[in-house]
Amino acid sequence: VDLDASANKKLVDRAERLVMELGRVERSRARELLALARGQVKTAVLMARTGLEARAAEVALTQAGNFLRHALATLGREPIG
């Protein structure tokens, strides 16, 4: 899910849909999270699933080797299926 949503309109739409699906949020919330995460999909998804702020989500991802599944497991959240 390494996708920088700031590149173009098509990628922004794709990023929003990924955050919606993986983060289990509505499009408006996905947009909000992506803005807070500076376009980083994994960060936005982790924020959606855990309620973490952007910086804390970035740290959690880094500590998990940038693997979203590992970050979720470490935080005691249901893995992405």
PDB file of C-alpha atoms in Angstrom, residues 9-45:
ATOM      1  CA  LYS A   9      -6.066  13.169  -9.310  1.00  0.00           C
ATOM      2  CA  LYS A  10      -6.242   9.488 -10.262  1.00  0.00           C
ATOM      3  CA  LEU A  11      -3.863   8.510  -7.454  1.00  0.00           C
ATOM      4  CA  VAL A  12      -5.758  10.697  -4.980  1.00  0.00           C
ATOM      5  CA  ASP A  13      -8.950   8.797  -5.802  1.00  0.00           C
ATOM      6  CA  ARG A  14      -7.148   5.449  -5.483  1.00  0.00           C
ATOM      7  CA  ALA A  15      -5.645   6.471  -2.147  1.00  0.00           C
ATOM      8  CA  GLU A  16      -9.045   7.554  -0.826  1.00  0.00           C
ATOM      9  CA  ARG A  17     -10.581   4.245  -1.850  1.00  0.00           C
ATOM     10  CA  LEU A  18      -7.775   2.286  -0.171  1.00  0.00           C
ATOM     11  CA  VAL A  19      -8.168   4.227   3.068  1.00  0.00           C
ATOM     12  CA  MET A  20     -11.942   3.765   2.880  1.00  0.00           C
ATOM     13  CA  GLU A  21     -11.670   0.019   2.408  1.00  0.00           C
ATOM     14  CA  LEU A  22      -8.737  -0.800   4.675  1.00  0.00           C
ATOM     15  CA  GLY A  23      -9.504   1.842   7.280  1.00  0.00           C
ATOM     16  CA  ARG A  24     -13.233   1.140   7.269  1.00  0.00           C
ATOM     17  CA  VAL A  25     -14.186   4.800   6.947  1.00  0.00           C
ATOM     18  CA  GLU A  26     -16.330   6.973   4.688  1.00  0.00           C
ATOM     19  CA  ARG A  27     -14.750   8.977   1.848  1.00  0.00           C
ATOM     20  CA  SER A  28     -14.908  12.283   3.728  1.00  0.00           C
ATOM     21  CA  ARG A  29     -13.013  10.766   6.659  1.00  0.00           C
ATOM     22  CA  ALA A  30     -10.527   9.121   4.274  1.00  0.00           C
ATOM     23  CA  ARG A  31      -9.790  12.543   2.736  1.00  0.00           C
ATOM     24  CA  GLU A  32      -9.331  14.044   6.175  1.00  0.00           C
ATOM     25  CA  LEU A  33      -6.971  11.284   7.289  1.00  0.00           C
ATOM     26  CA  LEU A  34      -4.931  11.478   4.084  1.00  0.00           C
ATOM     27  CA  ALA A  35      -4.521  15.222   4.568  1.00  0.00           C
ATOM     28  CA  LEU A  36      -3.341  14.692   8.147  1.00  0.00           C
ATOM     29  CA  ALA A  37      -1.013  11.896   6.968  1.00  0.00           C
ATOM     30  CA  ARG A  38       0.421  14.084   4.188  1.00  0.00           C
ATOM     31  CA  GLY A  39      -0.890  11.690   1.546  1.00  0.00           C
ATOM     32  CA  GLN A  40       0.644   8.541   3.017  1.00  0.00           C
ATOM     33  CA  VAL A  41      -1.891   5.730   2.724  1.00  0.00           C
ATOM     34  CA  LYS A  42      -0.411   3.373   5.332  1.00  0.00           C
ATOM     35  CA  THR A  43      -0.291   6.164   7.887  1.00  0.00           C
ATOM     36  CA  ALA A  44      -3.873   7.172   7.129  1.00  0.00           C
ATOM     37  CA  VAL A  45      -5.110   3.579   7.399  1.00  0.00           C
TER      38      VAL A  45
END
